[in-house]
Amino acid sequence: MSKYQYKVQGVDYEVEIEEVEGNIAKVNVNGIPFEVELQQPINAAKHPTIVKPKVSAPQPAAESAAPAASAAPAAAAAGVAANAGGGNAVKAPLPGTITNICVSVGQQVNVGDTVVVLEAMKMQNNIEAEYAGTVKSINVSNGDSVMEGAVLLTIG
């Protein structure tokens, strides 16, 4: 990605930044690989900001089905997934392994409650509920490997 030359207390260092994901950077210093935790992400302006749409009242049945069909892709693009059974999907923000499921189907959750723990890059990441409601379904089990964007559970 990027190579830099540094001199620290008279010692030359060649630093190559291979990859930056969130606040974790994979770097090589004089050929030795390291994972470095950053205080804040590099080029924060380049990272997209996720804006969650406000939940609106249900549309009257008199409207045609075409506008409702076009609203679903817009919601999915904004990071909100509506399931056939109703509710909002909680998705994996990055690839990893499920290490703990903190809720059960039928349980009430509030915004900010930890619902799943996801291990990624040897770090435990608490996945929090972005919506208040009842857990409608859980789509993963402990030990499952998931990709970024995989639906972990649904809150309705």
mmCIF file with all atom_site columns, C-alpha atoms in Angstrom:
data_model
loop_
_atom_site.group_PDB
_atom_site.id
_atom_site.type_symbol
_atom_site.label_atom_id
_atom_site.label_alt_id
_atom_site.label_comp_id
_atom_site.label_asym_id
_atom_site.label_entity_id
_atom_site.label_seq_id
_atom_site.pdbx_PDB_ins_code
_atom_site.Cartn_x
_atom_site.Cartn_y
_atom_site.Cartn_z
_atom_site.occupancy
_atom_site.B_iso_or_equiv
_atom_site.pdbx_formal_charge
_atom_site.auth_seq_id
_atom_site.auth_comp_id
_atom_site.auth_asym_id
_atom_site.auth_atom_id
_atom_site.pdbx_PDB_model_num
ATOM 1   C CA . MET A 1 1   ? 0.000   0.000   0.000  1.00 0.00 ? 1   MET A CA 1
ATOM 2   C CA . SER A 1 2   ? 2.403   2.730   1.217  1.00 0.00 ? 2   SER A CA 1
ATOM 3   C CA . LYS A 1 3   ? 6.092   2.700   2.142  1.00 0.00 ? 3   LYS A CA 1
ATOM 4   C CA . TYR A 1 4   ? 7.782   5.154   4.486  1.00 0.00 ? 4   TYR A CA 1
ATOM 5   C CA . GLN A 1 5   ? 11.321  5.682   5.751  1.00 0.00 ? 5   GLN A CA 1
ATOM 6   C CA . TYR A 1 6   ? 11.749  6.738   9.398  1.00 0.00 ? 6   TYR A CA 1
ATOM 7   C CA . LYS A 1 7   ? 14.729  7.423   11.611 1.00 0.00 ? 7   LYS A CA 1
ATOM 8   C CA . VAL A 1 8   ? 14.121  7.015   15.345 1.00 0.00 ? 8   VAL A CA 1
ATOM 9   C CA . GLN A 1 9   ? 17.015  7.776   17.709 1.00 0.00 ? 9   GLN A CA 1
ATOM 10  C CA . GLY A 1 10  ? 19.482  7.236   14.878 1.00 0.00 ? 10  GLY A CA 1
ATOM 11  C CA . VAL A 1 11  ? 18.011  3.885   13.725 1.00 0.00 ? 11  VAL A CA 1
ATOM 12  C CA . ASP A 1 12  ? 16.531  3.636   10.211 1.00 0.00 ? 12  ASP A CA 1
ATOM 13  C CA . TYR A 1 13  ? 13.151  1.928   9.821  1.00 0.00 ? 13  TYR A CA 1
ATOM 14  C CA . GLU A 1 14  ? 11.321  1.006   6.614  1.00 0.00 ? 14  GLU A CA 1
ATOM 15  C CA . VAL A 1 15  ? 7.587   0.852   7.302  1.00 0.00 ? 15  VAL A CA 1
ATOM 16  C CA . GLU A 1 16  ? 5.163   -0.585  4.769  1.00 0.00 ? 16  GLU A CA 1
ATOM 17  C CA . ILE A 1 17  ? 1.437   -0.241  5.443  1.00 0.00 ? 17  ILE A CA 1
ATOM 18  C CA . GLU A 1 18  ? -0.241  -3.248  3.825  1.00 0.00 ? 18  GLU A CA 1
ATOM 19  C CA . GLU A 1 19  ? -3.848  -2.878  4.898  1.00 0.00 ? 19  GLU A CA 1
ATOM 20  C CA . VAL A 1 20  ? -5.968  -0.692  7.176  1.00 0.00 ? 20  VAL A CA 1
ATOM 21  C CA . GLU A 1 21  ? -9.341  -1.977  8.332  1.00 0.00 ? 21  GLU A CA 1
ATOM 22  C CA . GLY A 1 22  ? -11.098 0.289   10.815 1.00 0.00 ? 22  GLY A CA 1
ATOM 23  C CA . ASN A 1 23  ? -8.563  1.071   13.515 1.00 0.00 ? 23  ASN A CA 1
ATOM 24  C CA . ILE A 1 24  ? -6.317  -1.967  12.837 1.00 0.00 ? 24  ILE A CA 1
ATOM 25  C CA . ALA A 1 25  ? -3.375  -1.589  10.446 1.00 0.00 ? 25  ALA A CA 1
ATOM 26  C CA . LYS A 1 26  ? -1.269  -4.456  9.113  1.00 0.00 ? 26  LYS A CA 1
ATOM 27  C CA . VAL A 1 27  ? 2.277   -3.137  8.712  1.00 0.00 ? 27  VAL A CA 1
ATOM 28  C CA . ASN A 1 28  ? 5.781   -4.457  8.037  1.00 0.00 ? 28  ASN A CA 1
ATOM 29  C CA . VAL A 1 29  ? 8.653   -2.786  9.909  1.00 0.00 ? 29  VAL A CA 1
ATOM 30  C CA . ASN A 1 30  ? 11.999  -3.744  8.376  1.00 0.00 ? 30  ASN A CA 1
ATOM 31  C CA . GLY A 1 31  ? 10.303  -6.877  6.991  1.00 0.00 ? 31  GLY A CA 1
ATOM 32  C CA . ILE A 1 32  ? 8.677   -7.933  10.300 1.00 0.00 ? 32  ILE A CA 1
ATOM 33  C CA . PRO A 1 33  ? 4.840   -8.034  10.193 1.00 0.00 ? 33  PRO A CA 1
ATOM 34  C CA . PHE A 1 34  ? 2.799   -6.320  12.937 1.00 0.00 ? 34  PHE A CA 1
ATOM 35  C CA . GLU A 1 35  ? -0.869  -5.556  13.579 1.00 0.00 ? 35  GLU A CA 1
ATOM 36  C CA . VAL A 1 36  ? -1.142  -2.056  14.984 1.00 0.00 ? 36  VAL A CA 1
ATOM 37  C CA . GLU A 1 37  ? -4.173  -0.558  16.723 1.00 0.00 ? 37  GLU A CA 1
ATOM 38  C CA . LEU A 1 38  ? -4.676  3.059   15.706 1.00 0.00 ? 38  LEU A CA 1
ATOM 39  C CA . GLN A 1 39  ? -6.095  5.747   18.000 1.00 0.00 ? 39  GLN A CA 1
ATOM 40  C CA . GLN A 1 40  ? -8.365  6.774   15.122 1.00 0.00 ? 40  GLN A CA 1
ATOM 41  C CA . PRO A 1 41  ? -8.735  5.361   11.586 1.00 0.00 ? 41  PRO A CA 1
ATOM 42  C CA . ILE A 1 42  ? -6.435  6.680   8.854  1.00 0.00 ? 42  ILE A CA 1
ATOM 43  C CA . ASN A 1 43  ? -8.231  8.873   6.301  1.00 0.00 ? 43  ASN A CA 1
ATOM 44  C CA . ALA A 1 44  ? -11.461 8.825   8.265  1.00 0.00 ? 44  ALA A CA 1
ATOM 45  C CA . ALA A 1 45  ? -13.066 10.895  5.492  1.00 0.00 ? 45  ALA A CA 1
ATOM 46  C CA . LYS A 1 46  ? -12.629 7.959   3.059  1.00 0.00 ? 46  LYS A CA 1
ATOM 47  C CA . HIS A 1 47  ? -14.604 5.582   5.287  1.00 0.00 ? 47  HIS A CA 1
ATOM 48  C CA . PRO A 1 48  ? -18.351 5.645   4.645  1.00 0.00 ? 48  PRO A CA 1
ATOM 49  C CA . THR A 1 49  ? -20.652 6.802   7.381  1.00 0.00 ? 49  THR A CA 1
ATOM 50  C CA . ILE A 1 50  ? -23.624 4.517   7.860  1.00 0.00 ? 50  ILE A CA 1
ATOM 51  C CA . VAL A 1 51  ? -26.837 6.458   8.156  1.00 0.00 ? 51  VAL A CA 1
ATOM 52  C CA . LYS A 1 52  ? -29.810 4.497   9.386  1.00 0.00 ? 52  LYS A CA 1
ATOM 53  C CA . PRO A 1 53  ? -33.155 5.527   7.939  1.00 0.00 ? 53  PRO A CA 1
ATOM 54  C CA . LYS A 1 54  ? -35.930 6.405   10.341 1.00 0.00 ? 54  LYS A CA 1
ATOM 55  C CA . VAL A 1 55  ? -38.640 3.773   10.636 1.00 0.00 ? 55  VAL A CA 1
ATOM 56  C CA . SER A 1 56  ? -41.809 5.166   9.107  1.00 0.00 ? 56  SER A CA 1
ATOM 57  C CA . ALA A 1 57  ? -45.417 4.194   9.597  1.00 0.00 ? 57  ALA A CA 1
ATOM 58  C CA . PRO A 1 58  ? -46.697 1.345   7.396  1.00 0.00 ? 58  PRO A CA 1
ATOM 59  C CA . GLN A 1 59  ? -47.940 2.433   3.964  1.00 0.00 ? 59  GLN A CA 1
ATOM 60  C CA . PRO A 1 60  ? -51.674 2.212   3.301  1.00 0.00 ? 60  PRO A CA 1
ATOM 61  C CA . ALA A 1 61  ? -52.766 -0.855  1.326  1.00 0.00 ? 61  ALA A CA 1
ATOM 62  C CA . ALA A 1 62  ? -54.293 1.388   -1.356 1.00 0.00 ? 62  ALA A CA 1
ATOM 63  C CA . GLU A 1 63  ? -50.849 2.245   -2.758 1.00 0.00 ? 63  GLU A CA 1
ATOM 64  C CA . SER A 1 64  ? -49.465 0.112   -5.541 1.00 0.00 ? 64  SER A CA 1
ATOM 65  C CA . ALA A 1 65  ? -46.894 -2.618  -4.779 1.00 0.00 ? 65  ALA A CA 1
ATOM 66  C CA . ALA A 1 66  ? -44.253 -1.040  -7.050 1.00 0.00 ? 66  ALA A CA 1
ATOM 67  C CA . PRO A 1 67  ? -43.149 1.725   -4.620 1.00 0.00 ? 67  PRO A CA 1
ATOM 68  C CA . ALA A 1 68  ? -42.891 -0.787  -1.773 1.00 0.00 ? 68  ALA A CA 1
ATOM 69  C CA . ALA A 1 69  ? -40.763 -3.091  -3.922 1.00 0.00 ? 69  ALA A CA 1
ATOM 70  C CA . SER A 1 70  ? -38.364 -0.278  -4.762 1.00 0.00 ? 70  SER A CA 1
ATOM 71  C CA . ALA A 1 71  ? -38.043 0.727   -1.082 1.00 0.00 ? 71  ALA A CA 1
ATOM 72  C CA . ALA A 1 72  ? -36.569 -2.659  -0.100 1.00 0.00 ? 72  ALA A CA 1
ATOM 73  C CA . PRO A 1 73  ? -33.355 -2.301  -2.164 1.00 0.00 ? 73  PRO A CA 1
ATOM 74  C CA . ALA A 1 74  ? -32.886 1.237   -0.816 1.00 0.00 ? 74  ALA A CA 1
ATOM 75  C CA . ALA A 1 75  ? -33.209 -0.040  2.754  1.00 0.00 ? 75  ALA A CA 1
ATOM 76  C CA . ALA A 1 76  ? -30.786 -2.887  2.072  1.00 0.00 ? 76  ALA A CA 1
ATOM 77  C CA . ALA A 1 77  ? -28.281 -0.449  0.577  1.00 0.00 ? 77  ALA A CA 1
ATOM 78  C CA . ALA A 1 78  ? -28.500 1.637   3.740  1.00 0.00 ? 78  ALA A CA 1
ATOM 79  C CA . GLY A 1 79  ? -27.642 -1.402  5.866  1.00 0.00 ? 79  GLY A CA 1
ATOM 80  C CA . VAL A 1 80  ? -31.147 -2.252  7.034  1.00 0.00 ? 80  VAL A CA 1
ATOM 81  C CA . ALA A 1 81  ? -32.674 -5.526  5.971  1.00 0.00 ? 81  ALA A CA 1
ATOM 82  C CA . ALA A 1 82  ? -36.335 -6.270  6.356  1.00 0.00 ? 82  ALA A CA 1
ATOM 83  C CA . ASN A 1 83  ? -37.071 -9.981  6.602  1.00 0.00 ? 83  ASN A CA 1
ATOM 84  C CA . ALA A 1 84  ? -40.158 -11.750 5.300  1.00 0.00 ? 84  ALA A CA 1
ATOM 85  C CA . GLY A 1 85  ? -41.219 -12.362 8.916  1.00 0.00 ? 85  GLY A CA 1
ATOM 86  C CA . GLY A 1 86  ? -40.739 -8.665  9.678  1.00 0.00 ? 86  GLY A CA 1
ATOM 87  C CA . GLY A 1 87  ? -38.001 -7.013  11.636 1.00 0.00 ? 87  GLY A CA 1
ATOM 88  C CA . ASN A 1 88  ? -34.523 -5.617  11.163 1.00 0.00 ? 88  ASN A CA 1
ATOM 89  C CA . ALA A 1 89  ? -31.448 -7.725  10.538 1.00 0.00 ? 89  ALA A CA 1
ATOM 90  C CA . VAL A 1 90  ? -28.322 -7.333  12.638 1.00 0.00 ? 90  VAL A CA 1
ATOM 91  C CA . LYS A 1 91  ? -25.424 -7.911  10.241 1.00 0.00 ? 91  LYS A CA 1
ATOM 92  C CA . ALA A 1 92  ? -21.776 -8.797  10.777 1.00 0.00 ? 92  ALA A CA 1
ATOM 93  C CA . PRO A 1 93  ? -19.709 -5.607  10.358 1.00 0.00 ? 93  PRO A CA 1
ATOM 94  C CA . LEU A 1 94  ? -16.619 -7.633  9.397  1.00 0.00 ? 94  LEU A CA 1
ATOM 95  C CA . PRO A 1 95  ? -15.703 -11.278 8.759  1.00 0.00 ? 95  PRO A CA 1
ATOM 96  C CA . GLY A 1 96  ? -14.990 -13.416 11.805 1.00 0.00 ? 96  GLY A CA 1
ATOM 97  C CA . THR A 1 97  ? -16.084 -16.251 14.067 1.00 0.00 ? 97  THR A CA 1
ATOM 98  C CA . ILE A 1 98  ? -19.076 -16.218 16.407 1.00 0.00 ? 98  ILE A CA 1
ATOM 99  C CA . THR A 1 99  ? -17.814 -16.800 19.962 1.00 0.00 ? 99  THR A CA 1
ATOM 100 C CA . ASN A 1 100 ? -20.931 -15.997 21.990 1.00 0.00 ? 100 ASN A CA 1
ATOM 101 C CA . ILE A 1 101 ? -24.626 -15.434 21.366 1.00 0.00 ? 101 ILE A CA 1
ATOM 102 C CA . CYS A 1 102 ? -25.893 -13.267 24.206 1.00 0.00 ? 102 CYS A CA 1
ATOM 103 C CA . VAL A 1 103 ? -29.638 -13.400 23.449 1.00 0.00 ? 103 VAL A CA 1
ATOM 104 C CA . SER A 1 104 ? -32.330 -15.958 22.685 1.00 0.00 ? 104 SER A CA 1
ATOM 105 C CA . VAL A 1 105 ? -35.380 -15.946 20.425 1.00 0.00 ? 105 VAL A CA 1
ATOM 106 C CA . GLY A 1 106 ? -38.230 -14.048 22.080 1.00 0.00 ? 106 GLY A CA 1
ATOM 107 C CA . GLN A 1 107 ? -35.940 -11.980 24.313 1.00 0.00 ? 107 GLN A CA 1
ATOM 108 C CA . GLN A 1 108 ? -36.509 -8.213  24.522 1.00 0.00 ? 108 GLN A CA 1
ATOM 109 C CA . VAL A 1 109 ? -33.457 -6.096  23.629 1.00 0.00 ? 109 VAL A CA 1
ATOM 110 C CA . ASN A 1 110 ? -32.740 -2.376  23.782 1.00 0.00 ? 110 ASN A CA 1
ATOM 111 C CA . VAL A 1 111 ? -30.552 -0.267  21.538 1.00 0.00 ? 111 VAL A CA 1
ATOM 112 C CA . GLY A 1 112 ? -26.926 -0.814  22.577 1.00 0.00 ? 112 GLY A CA 1
ATOM 113 C CA . ASP A 1 113 ? -27.431 -4.253  24.161 1.00 0.00 ? 113 ASP A CA 1
ATOM 114 C CA . THR A 1 114 ? -24.712 -6.730  23.176 1.00 0.00 ? 114 THR A CA 1
ATOM 115 C CA . VAL A 1 115 ? -26.399 -9.479  21.151 1.00 0.00 ? 115 VAL A CA 1
ATOM 116 C CA . VAL A 1 116 ? -23.422 -11.375 19.662 1.00 0.00 ? 116 VAL A CA 1
ATOM 117 C CA . VAL A 1 117 ? -19.660 -11.506 20.242 1.00 0.00 ? 117 VAL A CA 1
ATOM 118 C CA . LEU A 1 118 ? -17.646 -11.823 17.014 1.00 0.00 ? 118 LEU A CA 1
ATOM 119 C CA . GLU A 1 119 ? -13.928 -12.628 17.014 1.00 0.00 ? 119 GLU A CA 1
ATOM 120 C CA . ALA A 1 120 ? -12.063 -10.959 14.175 1.00 0.00 ? 120 ALA A CA 1
ATOM 121 C CA . MET A 1 121 ? -8.298  -10.506 13.867 1.00 0.00 ? 121 MET A CA 1
ATOM 122 C CA . LYS A 1 122 ? -7.841  -12.001 17.362 1.00 0.00 ? 122 LYS A CA 1
ATOM 123 C CA . MET A 1 123 ? -10.082 -9.336  18.896 1.00 0.00 ? 123 MET A CA 1
ATOM 124 C CA . GLN A 1 124 ? -13.469 -9.827  20.547 1.00 0.00 ? 124 GLN A CA 1
ATOM 125 C CA . ASN A 1 125 ? -16.049 -7.448  19.026 1.00 0.00 ? 125 ASN A CA 1
ATOM 126 C CA . ASN A 1 126 ? -19.358 -6.866  20.795 1.00 0.00 ? 126 ASN A CA 1
ATOM 127 C CA . ILE A 1 127 ? -22.120 -6.597  18.204 1.00 0.00 ? 127 ILE A CA 1
ATOM 128 C CA . GLU A 1 128 ? -24.828 -4.384  19.649 1.00 0.00 ? 128 GLU A CA 1
ATOM 129 C CA . ALA A 1 129 ? -28.517 -4.102  18.864 1.00 0.00 ? 129 ALA A CA 1
ATOM 130 C CA . GLU A 1 130 ? -29.209 -1.121  16.638 1.00 0.00 ? 130 GLU A CA 1
ATOM 131 C CA . TYR A 1 131 ? -32.923 -1.434  17.283 1.00 0.00 ? 131 TYR A CA 1
ATOM 132 C CA . ALA A 1 132 ? -35.125 -2.065  20.309 1.00 0.00 ? 132 ALA A CA 1
ATOM 133 C CA . GLY A 1 133 ? -37.536 -4.962  20.080 1.00 0.00 ? 133 GLY A CA 1
ATOM 134 C CA . THR A 1 134 ? -37.893 -8.711  20.331 1.00 0.00 ? 134 THR A CA 1
ATOM 135 C CA . VAL A 1 135 ? -35.368 -11.168 18.902 1.00 0.00 ? 135 VAL A CA 1
ATOM 136 C CA . LYS A 1 136 ? -37.312 -12.879 16.099 1.00 0.00 ? 136 LYS A CA 1
ATOM 137 C CA . SER A 1 137 ? -34.632 -15.273 14.814 1.00 0.00 ? 137 SER A CA 1
ATOM 138 C CA . ILE A 1 138 ? -30.985 -16.181 15.328 1.00 0.00 ? 138 ILE A CA 1
ATOM 139 C CA . ASN A 1 139 ? -29.212 -17.255 12.141 1.00 0.00 ? 139 ASN A CA 1
ATOM 140 C CA . VAL A 1 140 ? -25.818 -18.284 13.579 1.00 0.00 ? 140 VAL A CA 1
ATOM 141 C CA . SER A 1 141 ? -24.367 -20.649 16.180 1.00 0.00 ? 141 SER A CA 1
ATOM 142 C CA . ASN A 1 142 ? -21.263 -20.488 18.359 1.00 0.00 ? 142 ASN A CA 1
ATOM 143 C CA . GLY A 1 143 ? -18.205 -21.334 16.263 1.00 0.00 ? 143 GLY A CA 1
ATOM 144 C CA . ASP A 1 144 ? -19.757 -20.295 12.935 1.00 0.00 ? 144 ASP A CA 1
ATOM 145 C CA . SER A 1 145 ? -17.544 -18.361 10.535 1.00 0.00 ? 145 SER A CA 1
ATOM 146 C CA . VAL A 1 146 ? -19.359 -15.416 8.991  1.00 0.00 ? 146 VAL A CA 1
ATOM 147 C CA . MET A 1 147 ? -18.559 -12.966 6.235  1.00 0.00 ? 147 MET A CA 1
ATOM 148 C CA . GLU A 1 148 ? -19.064 -9.216  6.372  1.00 0.00 ? 148 GLU A CA 1
ATOM 149 C CA . GLY A 1 149 ? -22.741 -8.410  5.876  1.00 0.00 ? 149 GLY A CA 1
ATOM 150 C CA . ALA A 1 150 ? -24.010 -11.846 6.970  1.00 0.00 ? 150 ALA A CA 1
ATOM 151 C CA . VAL A 1 151 ? -27.316 -11.649 8.860  1.00 0.00 ? 151 VAL A CA 1
ATOM 152 C CA . LEU A 1 152 ? -26.646 -12.716 12.453 1.00 0.00 ? 152 LEU A CA 1
ATOM 153 C CA . LEU A 1 153 ? -30.137 -12.272 13.899 1.00 0.00 ? 153 LEU A CA 1
ATOM 154 C CA . THR A 1 154 ? -33.371 -10.410 13.374 1.00 0.00 ? 154 THR A CA 1
ATOM 155 C CA . ILE A 1 155 ? -35.011 -7.962  15.778 1.00 0.00 ? 155 ILE A CA 1
ATOM 156 C CA . GLY A 1 156 ? -38.667 -7.138  15.284 1.00 0.00 ? 156 GLY A CA 1
#
